[in-house]
Amino acid sequence: MTRSEASKQQRRTQEQRSSEMRTRLLDATIDCLVEFGYAGTTTPRVAERAGVTRGAQVHHFGSKTDLVVAAISHLAQLRAETAMREMSKVQGGGDPVGAALDFLWELHQGPLFIATAELWVAGRTDPVLASAMEKVEPFVNNAVLMAVARFVPDEMRRKEARDFIYTAMDALRGILVSNFIDPDSERAHRRWRRASVHLREVAGAALAARPLLEQPAAE
């Protein structure tokens, strides 16, 4: 191996180590958001959770804001990847609307949603966080829409399907956030099933109205 090749290999290894260190810190940030909330997520806690020194943490992210803003992008990527991965596990069958609603429920379970909700709330009074979240949410929502599109009946046009999914997500997220104050997963699921009944009615009304909307005007 030439000296140049050895230097390139060493540099790549250093870059890989640096990337792995950043990922460990960002994953630890998400863990801390879930366990301690945004207010309790401190740089010392993140460094400890990641198993790195404070010096290493400061080298990569000089402040809590730097760390959390980077974690927002990292979290968005994980959320989008989860949406596409979970999509393949759901079987639409003869009830595509039900499959879409079940998919949304599963997608919003677990730590990724909790960490996201923490950042939504923190962004209310922190314009830097709000700006960072505003930039990534369309990316995540597009991934969800792409995943859910395969379950929505072909008769529903793109805008109708998008509006339906956004309405469903708004309802689901409201249920889950309100459940934070007195966690009860079964109660939250009951409330979602109740909301799903009404959401099915919305989808049915959209399907029923479509043929009327598409009738040609009388000459």
Short mmCIF file of C-alpha atoms in Angstrom, two decimals, residues 26-27 29-38 41 68 71-83 107-124 129-130 132-141 144 169 173 176-177 180:
data_model
loop_
_atom_site.label_atom_id
_atom_site.label_comp_id
_atom_site.label_asym_id
_atom_site.label_seq_id
_atom_site.Cartn_x
_atom_site.Cartn_y
_atom_site.Cartn_z
CA LEU A 26 -28.00 12.24 18.32
CA ASP A 27 -29.49 8.89 19.32
CA THR A 29 -30.42 13.08 22.55
CA ILE A 30 -33.59 11.36 21.38
CA ASP A 31 -33.38 8.94 24.32
CA CYS A 32 -33.04 11.86 26.73
CA LEU A 33 -35.98 13.71 25.18
CA VAL A 34 -38.11 10.64 25.79
CA GLU A 35 -36.90 9.99 29.33
CA PHE A 36 -36.35 13.49 30.68
CA GLY A 37 -38.30 15.77 28.35
CA TYR A 38 -36.86 18.76 26.54
CA THR A 41 -32.28 17.07 28.20
CA VAL A 68 -31.05 19.45 19.49
CA ALA A 71 -31.22 15.78 16.48
CA ILE A 72 -34.35 17.20 14.84
CA SER A 73 -32.99 16.32 11.38
CA HIS A 74 -31.81 12.92 12.63
CA LEU A 75 -35.22 12.25 14.17
CA ALA A 76 -36.99 13.27 10.96
CA GLN A 77 -34.89 10.79 9.00
CA LEU A 78 -35.74 8.01 11.45
CA ARG A 79 -39.44 8.86 11.30
CA ALA A 80 -39.46 8.79 7.50
CA GLU A 81 -37.54 5.51 7.40
CA THR A 82 -39.95 4.00 9.93
CA ALA A 83 -42.95 5.03 7.82
CA LEU A 107 -46.58 4.59 13.20
CA HIS A 108 -47.28 6.89 16.16
CA GLN A 109 -46.39 4.39 18.86
CA GLY A 110 -43.03 4.36 20.59
CA PRO A 111 -40.23 6.78 21.41
CA LEU A 112 -39.93 8.56 18.06
CA PHE A 113 -43.36 10.13 18.42
CA ILE A 114 -42.74 11.03 22.06
CA ALA A 115 -39.47 12.78 21.20
CA THR A 116 -41.19 14.58 18.32
CA ALA A 117 -44.01 15.78 20.57
CA GLU A 118 -41.46 17.11 23.07
CA LEU A 119 -39.88 19.16 20.31
CA TRP A 120 -43.22 20.44 19.01
CA VAL A 121 -44.09 21.77 22.44
CA ALA A 122 -40.60 23.21 23.03
CA GLY A 123 -40.81 24.96 19.67
CA ARG A 124 -43.80 26.99 20.86
CA LEU A 129 -36.43 24.86 17.37
CA ALA A 130 -39.66 25.91 15.68
CA ALA A 132 -35.87 23.57 12.51
CA MET A 133 -39.05 21.53 12.98
CA GLU A 134 -40.86 23.51 10.31
CA LYS A 135 -38.18 22.58 7.79
CA VAL A 136 -38.31 18.81 8.39
CA GLU A 137 -42.02 18.19 8.96
CA PRO A 138 -42.91 18.33 5.24
CA PHE A 139 -40.23 15.70 4.57
CA VAL A 140 -41.71 13.38 7.21
CA ASN A 141 -45.30 14.04 6.14
CA VAL A 144 -46.19 9.15 5.54
CA MET A 169 -53.06 12.35 11.96
CA ARG A 173 -51.81 13.10 17.66
CA LEU A 176 -51.83 10.66 22.11
CA VAL A 177 -50.61 14.02 23.43
CA PHE A 180 -49.36 11.93 28.23
#
